[in-house]
Short mmCIF file of C-alpha atoms in Angstrom, two decimals:
data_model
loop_
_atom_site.label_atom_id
_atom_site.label_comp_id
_atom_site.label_asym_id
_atom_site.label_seq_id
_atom_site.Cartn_x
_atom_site.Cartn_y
_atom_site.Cartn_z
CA UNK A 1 -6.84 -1.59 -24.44
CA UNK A 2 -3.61 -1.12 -22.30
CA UNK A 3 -0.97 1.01 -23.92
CA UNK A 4 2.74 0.98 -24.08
CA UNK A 5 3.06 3.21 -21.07
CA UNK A 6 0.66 0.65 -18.73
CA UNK A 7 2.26 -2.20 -20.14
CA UNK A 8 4.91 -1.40 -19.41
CA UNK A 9 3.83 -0.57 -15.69
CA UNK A 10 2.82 -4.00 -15.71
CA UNK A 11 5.80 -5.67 -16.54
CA UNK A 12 7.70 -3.75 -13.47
CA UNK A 13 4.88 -5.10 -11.39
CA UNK A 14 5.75 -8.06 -12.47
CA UNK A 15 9.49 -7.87 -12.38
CA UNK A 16 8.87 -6.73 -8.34
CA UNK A 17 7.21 -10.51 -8.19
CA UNK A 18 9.59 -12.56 -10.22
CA UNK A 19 12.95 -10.55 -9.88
CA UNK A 20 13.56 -11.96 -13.92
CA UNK A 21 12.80 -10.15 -16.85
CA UNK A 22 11.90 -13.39 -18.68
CA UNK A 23 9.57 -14.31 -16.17
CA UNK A 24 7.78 -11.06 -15.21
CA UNK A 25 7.19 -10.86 -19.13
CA UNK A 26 5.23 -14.54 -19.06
CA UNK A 27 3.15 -13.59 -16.12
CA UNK A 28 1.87 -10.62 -17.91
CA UNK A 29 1.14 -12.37 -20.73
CA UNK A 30 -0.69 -14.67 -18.96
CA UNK A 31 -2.67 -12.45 -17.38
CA UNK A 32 -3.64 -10.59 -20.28
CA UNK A 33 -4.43 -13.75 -21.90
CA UNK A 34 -6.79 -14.61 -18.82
CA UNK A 35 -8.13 -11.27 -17.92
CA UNK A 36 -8.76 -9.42 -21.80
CA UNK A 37 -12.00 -10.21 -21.76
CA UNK A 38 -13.43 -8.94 -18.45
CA UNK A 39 -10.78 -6.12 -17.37
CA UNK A 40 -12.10 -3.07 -17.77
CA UNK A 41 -12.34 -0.68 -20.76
CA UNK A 42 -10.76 2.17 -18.79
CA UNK A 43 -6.72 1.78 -18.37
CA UNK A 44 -6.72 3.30 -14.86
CA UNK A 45 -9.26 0.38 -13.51
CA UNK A 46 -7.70 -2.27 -15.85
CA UNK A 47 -4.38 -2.15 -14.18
CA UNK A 48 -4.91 -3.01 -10.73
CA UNK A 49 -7.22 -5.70 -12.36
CA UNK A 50 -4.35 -6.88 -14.16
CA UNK A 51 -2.18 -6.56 -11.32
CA UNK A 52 -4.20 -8.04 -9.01
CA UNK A 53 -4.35 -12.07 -11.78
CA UNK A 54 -0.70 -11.40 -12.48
CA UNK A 55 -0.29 -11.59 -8.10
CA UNK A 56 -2.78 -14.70 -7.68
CA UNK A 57 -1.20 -16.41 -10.58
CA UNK A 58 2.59 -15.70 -9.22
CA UNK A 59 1.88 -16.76 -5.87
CA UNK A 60 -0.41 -20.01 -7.44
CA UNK A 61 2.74 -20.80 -9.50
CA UNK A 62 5.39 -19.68 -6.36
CA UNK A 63 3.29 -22.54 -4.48
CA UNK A 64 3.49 -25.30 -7.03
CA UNK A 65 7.11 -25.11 -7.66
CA UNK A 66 8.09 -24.49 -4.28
CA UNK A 67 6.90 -28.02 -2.23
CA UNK A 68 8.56 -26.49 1.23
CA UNK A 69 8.07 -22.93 0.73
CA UNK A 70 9.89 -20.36 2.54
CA UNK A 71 8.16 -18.08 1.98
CA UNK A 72 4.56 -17.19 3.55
CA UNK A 73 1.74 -15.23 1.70
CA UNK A 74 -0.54 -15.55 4.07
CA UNK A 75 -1.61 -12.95 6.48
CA UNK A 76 -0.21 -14.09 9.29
CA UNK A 77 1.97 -11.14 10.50
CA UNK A 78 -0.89 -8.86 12.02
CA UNK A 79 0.11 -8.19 15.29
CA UNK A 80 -0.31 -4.77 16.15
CA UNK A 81 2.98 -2.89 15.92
CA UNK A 82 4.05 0.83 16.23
CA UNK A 83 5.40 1.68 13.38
CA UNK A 84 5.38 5.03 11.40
CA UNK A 85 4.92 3.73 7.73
CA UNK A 86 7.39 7.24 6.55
CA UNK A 87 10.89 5.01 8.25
CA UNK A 88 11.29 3.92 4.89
CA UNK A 89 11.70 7.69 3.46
CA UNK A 90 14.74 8.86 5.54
CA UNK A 91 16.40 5.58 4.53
CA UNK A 92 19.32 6.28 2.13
CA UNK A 93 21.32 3.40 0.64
CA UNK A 94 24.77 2.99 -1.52
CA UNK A 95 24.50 3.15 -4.95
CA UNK A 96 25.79 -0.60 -5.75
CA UNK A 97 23.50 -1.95 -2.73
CA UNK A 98 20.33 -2.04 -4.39
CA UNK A 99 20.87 -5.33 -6.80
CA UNK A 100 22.03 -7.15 -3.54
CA UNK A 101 19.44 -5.99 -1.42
CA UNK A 102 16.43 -6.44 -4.15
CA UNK A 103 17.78 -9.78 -4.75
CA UNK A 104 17.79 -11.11 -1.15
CA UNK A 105 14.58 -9.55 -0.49
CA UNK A 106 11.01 -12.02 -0.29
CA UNK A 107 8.93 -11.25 -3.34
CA UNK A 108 6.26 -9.66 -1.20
CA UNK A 109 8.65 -7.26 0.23
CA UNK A 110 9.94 -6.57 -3.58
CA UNK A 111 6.22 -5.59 -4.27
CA UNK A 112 5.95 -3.55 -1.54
CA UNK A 113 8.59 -1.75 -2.48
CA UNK A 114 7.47 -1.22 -6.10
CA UNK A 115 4.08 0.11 -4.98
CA UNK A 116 6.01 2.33 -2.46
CA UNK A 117 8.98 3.44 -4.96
CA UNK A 118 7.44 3.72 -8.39
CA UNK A 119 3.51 4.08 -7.71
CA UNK A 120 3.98 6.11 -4.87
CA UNK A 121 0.97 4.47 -3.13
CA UNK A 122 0.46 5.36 0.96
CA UNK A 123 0.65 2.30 3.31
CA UNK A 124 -3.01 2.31 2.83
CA UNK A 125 -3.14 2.26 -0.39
CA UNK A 126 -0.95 -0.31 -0.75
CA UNK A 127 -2.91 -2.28 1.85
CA UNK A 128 -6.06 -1.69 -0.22
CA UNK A 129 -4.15 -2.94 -3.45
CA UNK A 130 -2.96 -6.18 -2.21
CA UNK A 131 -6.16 -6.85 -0.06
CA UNK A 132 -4.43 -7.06 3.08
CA UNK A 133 -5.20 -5.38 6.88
CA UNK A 134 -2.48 -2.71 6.97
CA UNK A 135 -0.89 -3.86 10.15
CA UNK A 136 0.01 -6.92 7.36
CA UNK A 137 2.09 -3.91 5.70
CA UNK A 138 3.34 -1.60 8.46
CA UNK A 139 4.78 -5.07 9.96
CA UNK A 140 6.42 -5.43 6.40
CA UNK A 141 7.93 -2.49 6.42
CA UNK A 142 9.38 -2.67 9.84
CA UNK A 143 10.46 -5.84 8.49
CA UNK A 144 11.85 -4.25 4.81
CA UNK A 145 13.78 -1.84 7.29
CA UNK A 146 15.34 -4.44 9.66
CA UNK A 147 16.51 -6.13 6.71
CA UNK A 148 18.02 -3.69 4.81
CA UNK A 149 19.54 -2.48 7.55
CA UNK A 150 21.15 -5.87 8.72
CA UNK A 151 22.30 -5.53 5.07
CA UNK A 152 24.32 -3.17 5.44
CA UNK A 153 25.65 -3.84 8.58
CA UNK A 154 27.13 -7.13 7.11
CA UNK A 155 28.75 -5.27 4.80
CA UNK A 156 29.18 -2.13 6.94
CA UNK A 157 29.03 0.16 4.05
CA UNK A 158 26.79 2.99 2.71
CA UNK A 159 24.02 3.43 4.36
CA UNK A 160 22.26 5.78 7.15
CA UNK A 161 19.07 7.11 8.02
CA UNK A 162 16.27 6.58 10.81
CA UNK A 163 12.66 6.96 11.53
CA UNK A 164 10.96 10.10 10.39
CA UNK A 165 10.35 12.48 13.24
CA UNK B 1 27.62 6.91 -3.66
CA UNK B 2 24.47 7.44 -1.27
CA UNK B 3 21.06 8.06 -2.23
CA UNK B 4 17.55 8.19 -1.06
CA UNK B 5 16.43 4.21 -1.12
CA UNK B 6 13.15 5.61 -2.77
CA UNK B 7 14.93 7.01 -5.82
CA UNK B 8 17.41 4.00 -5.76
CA UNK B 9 14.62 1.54 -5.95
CA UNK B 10 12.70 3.41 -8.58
CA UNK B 11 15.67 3.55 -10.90
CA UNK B 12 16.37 -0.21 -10.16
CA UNK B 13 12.21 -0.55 -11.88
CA UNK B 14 12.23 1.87 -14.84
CA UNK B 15 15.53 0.21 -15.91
CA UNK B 16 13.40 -3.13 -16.21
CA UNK B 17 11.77 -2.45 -19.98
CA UNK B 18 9.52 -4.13 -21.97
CA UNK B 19 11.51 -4.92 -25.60
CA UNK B 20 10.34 -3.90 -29.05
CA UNK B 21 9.21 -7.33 -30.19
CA UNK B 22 7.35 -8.25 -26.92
CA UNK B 23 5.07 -5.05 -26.54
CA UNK B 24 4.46 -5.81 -30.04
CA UNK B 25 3.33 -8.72 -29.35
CA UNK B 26 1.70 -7.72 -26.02
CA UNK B 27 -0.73 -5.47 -27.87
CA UNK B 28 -1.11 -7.49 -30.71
CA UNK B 29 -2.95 -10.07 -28.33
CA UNK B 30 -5.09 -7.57 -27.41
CA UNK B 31 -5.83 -5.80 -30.82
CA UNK B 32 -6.74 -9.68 -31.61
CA UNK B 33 -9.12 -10.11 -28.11
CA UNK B 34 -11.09 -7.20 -28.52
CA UNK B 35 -14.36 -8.91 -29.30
CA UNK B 36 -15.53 -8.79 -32.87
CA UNK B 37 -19.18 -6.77 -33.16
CA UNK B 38 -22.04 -8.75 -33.94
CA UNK B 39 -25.19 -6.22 -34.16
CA UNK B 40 -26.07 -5.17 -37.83
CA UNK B 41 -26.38 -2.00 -37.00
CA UNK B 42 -24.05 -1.07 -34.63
CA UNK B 43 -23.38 2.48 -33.74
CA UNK B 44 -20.14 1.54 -32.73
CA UNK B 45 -18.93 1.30 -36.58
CA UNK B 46 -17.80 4.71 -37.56
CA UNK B 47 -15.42 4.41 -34.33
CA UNK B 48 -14.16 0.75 -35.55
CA UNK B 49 -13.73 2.33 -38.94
CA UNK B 50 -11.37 4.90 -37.42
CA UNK B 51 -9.90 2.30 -35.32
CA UNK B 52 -8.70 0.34 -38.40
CA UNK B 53 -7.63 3.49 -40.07
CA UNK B 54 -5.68 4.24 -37.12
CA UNK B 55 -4.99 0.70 -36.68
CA UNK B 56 -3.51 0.42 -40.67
CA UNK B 57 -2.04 3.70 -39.80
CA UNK B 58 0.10 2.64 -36.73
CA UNK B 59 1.09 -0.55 -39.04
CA UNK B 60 2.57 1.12 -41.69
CA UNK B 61 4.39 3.79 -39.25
CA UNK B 62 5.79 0.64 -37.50
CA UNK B 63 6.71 -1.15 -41.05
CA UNK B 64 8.75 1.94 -42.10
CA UNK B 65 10.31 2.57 -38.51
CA UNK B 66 10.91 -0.89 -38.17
CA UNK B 67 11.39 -3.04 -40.70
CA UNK B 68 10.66 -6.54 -40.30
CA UNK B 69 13.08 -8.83 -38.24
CA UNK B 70 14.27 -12.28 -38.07
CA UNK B 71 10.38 -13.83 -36.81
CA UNK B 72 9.10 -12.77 -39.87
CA UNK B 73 11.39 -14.65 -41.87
CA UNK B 74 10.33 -17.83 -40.36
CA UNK B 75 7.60 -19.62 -41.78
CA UNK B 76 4.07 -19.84 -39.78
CA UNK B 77 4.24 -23.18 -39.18
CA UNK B 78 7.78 -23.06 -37.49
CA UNK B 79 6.53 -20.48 -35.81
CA UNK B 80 3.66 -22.01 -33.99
CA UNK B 81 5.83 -24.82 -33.31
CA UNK B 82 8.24 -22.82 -31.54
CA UNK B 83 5.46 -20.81 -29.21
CA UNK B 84 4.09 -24.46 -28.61
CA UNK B 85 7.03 -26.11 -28.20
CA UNK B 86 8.24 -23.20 -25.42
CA UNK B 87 5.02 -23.22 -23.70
CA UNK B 88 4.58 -27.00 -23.40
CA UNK B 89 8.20 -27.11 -21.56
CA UNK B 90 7.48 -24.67 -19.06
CA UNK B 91 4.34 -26.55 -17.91
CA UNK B 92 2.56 -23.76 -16.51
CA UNK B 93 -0.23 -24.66 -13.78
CA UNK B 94 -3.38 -25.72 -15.30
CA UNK B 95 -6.37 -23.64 -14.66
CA UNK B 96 -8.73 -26.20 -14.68
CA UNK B 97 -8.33 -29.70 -13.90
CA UNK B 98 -10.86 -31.85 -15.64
CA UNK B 99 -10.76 -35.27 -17.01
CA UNK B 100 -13.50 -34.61 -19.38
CA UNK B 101 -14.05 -32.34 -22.76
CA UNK B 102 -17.25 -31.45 -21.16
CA UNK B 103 -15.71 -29.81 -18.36
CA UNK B 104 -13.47 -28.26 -20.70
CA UNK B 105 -15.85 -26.75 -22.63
CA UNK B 106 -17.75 -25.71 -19.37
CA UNK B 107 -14.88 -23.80 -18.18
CA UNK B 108 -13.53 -21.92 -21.05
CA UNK B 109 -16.22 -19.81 -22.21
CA UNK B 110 -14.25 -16.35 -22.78
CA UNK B 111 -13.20 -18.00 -26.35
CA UNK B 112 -14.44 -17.15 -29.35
CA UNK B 113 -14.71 -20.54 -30.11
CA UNK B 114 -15.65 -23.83 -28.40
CA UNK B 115 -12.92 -26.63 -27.98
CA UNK B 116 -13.43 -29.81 -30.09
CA UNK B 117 -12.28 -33.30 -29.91
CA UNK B 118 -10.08 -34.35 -33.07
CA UNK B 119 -10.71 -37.50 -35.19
CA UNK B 120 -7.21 -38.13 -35.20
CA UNK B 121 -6.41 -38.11 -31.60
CA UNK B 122 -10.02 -40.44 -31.16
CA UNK B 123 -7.94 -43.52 -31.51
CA UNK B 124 -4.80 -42.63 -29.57
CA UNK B 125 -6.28 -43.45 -25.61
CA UNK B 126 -5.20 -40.38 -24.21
CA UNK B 127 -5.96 -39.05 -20.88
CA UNK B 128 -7.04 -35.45 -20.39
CA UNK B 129 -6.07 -33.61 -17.64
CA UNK B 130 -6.97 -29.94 -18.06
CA UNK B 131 -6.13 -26.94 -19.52
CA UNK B 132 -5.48 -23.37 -19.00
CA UNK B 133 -5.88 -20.43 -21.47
CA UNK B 134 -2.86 -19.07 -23.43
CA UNK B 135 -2.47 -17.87 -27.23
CA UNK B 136 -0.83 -18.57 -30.50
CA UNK B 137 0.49 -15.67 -32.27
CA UNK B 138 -1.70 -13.69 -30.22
CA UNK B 139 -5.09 -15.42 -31.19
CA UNK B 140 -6.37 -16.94 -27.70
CA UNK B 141 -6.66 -20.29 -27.80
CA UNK B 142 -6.96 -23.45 -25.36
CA UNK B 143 -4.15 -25.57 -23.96
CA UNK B 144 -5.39 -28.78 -23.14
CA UNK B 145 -2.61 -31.25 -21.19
CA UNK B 146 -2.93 -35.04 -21.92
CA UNK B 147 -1.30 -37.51 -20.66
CA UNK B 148 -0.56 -40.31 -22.79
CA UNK B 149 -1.13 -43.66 -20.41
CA UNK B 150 1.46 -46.16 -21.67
CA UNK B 151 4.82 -44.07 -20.81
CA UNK B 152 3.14 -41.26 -18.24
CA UNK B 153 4.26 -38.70 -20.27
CA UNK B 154 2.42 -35.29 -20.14
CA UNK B 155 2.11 -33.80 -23.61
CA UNK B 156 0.22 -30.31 -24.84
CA UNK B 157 -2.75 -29.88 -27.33
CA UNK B 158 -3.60 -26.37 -28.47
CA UNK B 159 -6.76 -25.40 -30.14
CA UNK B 160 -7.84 -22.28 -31.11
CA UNK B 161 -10.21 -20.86 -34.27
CA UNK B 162 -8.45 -21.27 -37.27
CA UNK B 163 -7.72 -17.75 -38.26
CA UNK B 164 -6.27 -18.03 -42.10
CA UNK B 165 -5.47 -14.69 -42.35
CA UNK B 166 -2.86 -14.95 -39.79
CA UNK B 167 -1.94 -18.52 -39.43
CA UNK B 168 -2.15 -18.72 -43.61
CA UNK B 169 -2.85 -22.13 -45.36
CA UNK B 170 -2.69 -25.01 -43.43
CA UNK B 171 -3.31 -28.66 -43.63
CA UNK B 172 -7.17 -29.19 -42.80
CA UNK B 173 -8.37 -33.03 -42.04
CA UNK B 174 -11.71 -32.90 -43.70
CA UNK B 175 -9.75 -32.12 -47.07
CA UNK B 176 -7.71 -35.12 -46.55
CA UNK B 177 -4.39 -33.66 -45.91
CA UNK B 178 -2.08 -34.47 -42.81
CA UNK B 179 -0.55 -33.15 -40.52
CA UNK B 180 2.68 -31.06 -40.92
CA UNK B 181 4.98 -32.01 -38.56
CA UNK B 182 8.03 -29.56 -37.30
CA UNK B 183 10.56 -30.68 -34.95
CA UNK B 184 11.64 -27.75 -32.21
CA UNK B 185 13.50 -27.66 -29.05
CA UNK B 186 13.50 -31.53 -29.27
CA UNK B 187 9.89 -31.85 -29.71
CA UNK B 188 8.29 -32.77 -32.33
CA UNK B 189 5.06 -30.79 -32.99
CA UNK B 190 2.16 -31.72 -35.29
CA UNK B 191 -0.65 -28.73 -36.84
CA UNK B 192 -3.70 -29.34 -38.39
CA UNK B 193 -6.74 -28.04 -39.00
CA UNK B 194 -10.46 -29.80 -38.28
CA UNK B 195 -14.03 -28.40 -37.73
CA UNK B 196 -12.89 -24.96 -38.09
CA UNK B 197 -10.16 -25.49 -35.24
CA UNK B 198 -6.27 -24.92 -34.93
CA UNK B 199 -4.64 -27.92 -33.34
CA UNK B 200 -1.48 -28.17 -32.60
CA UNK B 201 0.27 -31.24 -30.37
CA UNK B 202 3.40 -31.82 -28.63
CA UNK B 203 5.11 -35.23 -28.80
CA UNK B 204 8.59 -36.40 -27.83
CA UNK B 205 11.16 -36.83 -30.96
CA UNK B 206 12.21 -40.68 -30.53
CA UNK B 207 9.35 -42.44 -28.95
CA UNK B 208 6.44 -43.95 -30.49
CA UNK B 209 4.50 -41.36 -31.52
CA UNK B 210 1.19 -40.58 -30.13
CA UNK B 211 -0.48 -39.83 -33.83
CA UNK B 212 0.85 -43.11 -35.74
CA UNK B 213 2.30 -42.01 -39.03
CA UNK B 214 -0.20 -43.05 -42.23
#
């Protein structure tokens, strides 16, 4: 059985999907409606397994309600690029940025931040987590960065950094 | 103010928190999924008899701490109305899509029960169209999607085992009784109880109802 603590890891996992409280709270009930049965006794494996039917079932439900989506989750973006995965630890941001940034941000890049931020996984690990090569994430990141950074050149405020050395 | 973006980002998370009432209710449906044992003699027993020590425990810690809010004020029925009525309007992807109660019954087989056709609906010409699993008051539970074929309107069936000690006394078919009938959200929503099942359907206030009125 999960307890408070995992749950709620969970529903900030979710929240990095959905960006709404509301919603991030139905897709973990969903999954734990789904998945009770077969997740695994231990918390530490139940949570990626949890993790891993609350992503399916987001991106299931992303598809549906989106006809034209915008965004892609396939893994498309695996051209080899030369990118050192620690650019995203020098970066420093304004204290009012991060609502505006999180909120213009693709949900896959919101999870990828979460894992990074919070669970303090490696590029690999994250890779491993979300079952994708981790060029997929490196090319992410690079893309995270440009973003962010374009952020804040549009409103030419706040923040600096640079690759790590 | 600047800051690292890693610190910024995990502030921006652990602000997002689960509420009282909905980690209740998150481990609630759990408490209620752990399978039940079967085996006579299970060793397992002197650990479920702590658990429901510890389980009666945690209750009454909670009761004092907390004492009961506005949900409990409500009566059940209401409030299985309400969790229907919220789910049906969201009309969450199916899981399965099957036109059949066979093929329901094939695919949901993590339930502690098996998903029945009602006597009352048998006369209504409704269309099935699938169903995905979900709960009511945290006891899992099956939520079939019909569509009714004169107006093309989708409307929601829930089963689940009829658990009277925490849905209480409800109407049950085979006793004669009908329905009770609670109108939510703008949705009217009818509970019974037949072969041993909760069911629980969604209809729109205002049109010809899909269970004619006796």
């Amino acid at each position: 059985m999960l307890d408070q603590s995992a749950l709620q890891r969970l529903f900030r996992y979710g929240f990095s999907l959905t960006h709404d409280e509301d919603t991030a709270y139905d897709l973990l009930q969903d999954a734990l409606e789904t998945s009770l049965r077969k997740a695994p006794d231990n918390a530490e494996a139940a949570i990626p397994y949890v993790q891993s039917i609350m992503r399916n079932r987001f991106i299931d439900q992303y598809r549906r309600d989106h006809r034209h989506p915008t965004v892609s989750f396939e893994d498309n973006d695996n051209q080899p690029v030369n990118i050192d995965p620690r650019v995203l630890e020098d970066t420093v941001i304004a204290e009012h940025e991060v609502e505006a940034i999180m909120s213009l941000l693709e949900p896959l890049e919101r999870e990828l931040l979460f894992f990074w931020a919070v669970e303090g996984y490696t590029a690999q690990e994250i890779a491993r987590h979300t079952n994708c090569p981790r060029g997929t994430i490196l090319s992410r990141i690079h893309r995270l960065r440009q973003k962010i950074l374009r952020h804040h050149e549009s409103t030419d405020d706040g923040m600096k950094g640079g690759t790590a050395a | 103010m600047n800051r690292p973006l890693k610190q910024a980002i995990r502030d921006h998370f652990e602000q997002r928190v689960l509420l009282k009432d909905r980690l209740e209710r998150l481990e609630s449906l759990q408490t209620i999924n752990t399978p039940r044992p079967t085996g006579r003699h299970s060793i397992a027993r002197p650990l479920i008899a702590g658990s429901v020590a510890a389980a009666i425990a945690a209750f009454l810690v909670i009761t004092l701490l907390f004492p009961p809010g506005s949900m409990d004020s409500i009566p059940m029925t209401e409030r299985i109305a309400l969790e229907v009525a919220r789910n049906h309007i969201k009309l969450k992807p199916l899981d399965v899509e099957t036109d059949s109660m066979d093929g329901i019954r094939h695919y949901f087989t993590d339930l502690e029960f098996v998903p029945a056709e009602s006597s009352l609906l048998a006369s209504a010409d409704l269309e099935l169209v699938g169903g995905r699993y979900c709960s009511i008051q945290s006891v899992p539970a099956a939520q079939l999607r019909i569509k009714v074929p004169y107006s093309n309107r989708l409307q929601t069936l829930y089963q689940t085992e009829y658990r009277k000690d925490i849905f209480g006394p409800l109407p049950v078919m085979e006793n004669g009784h009908a329905p009770v009938t609670v109108n939510v959200k703008g949705i009217t929503v009818r509970i019974w109880v037949e072969k041993g099942l909760l069911f629980a359907l969604t209809d729109e206030v205002g049109l010809e109802p899909i269970i004619p009125p006796e």
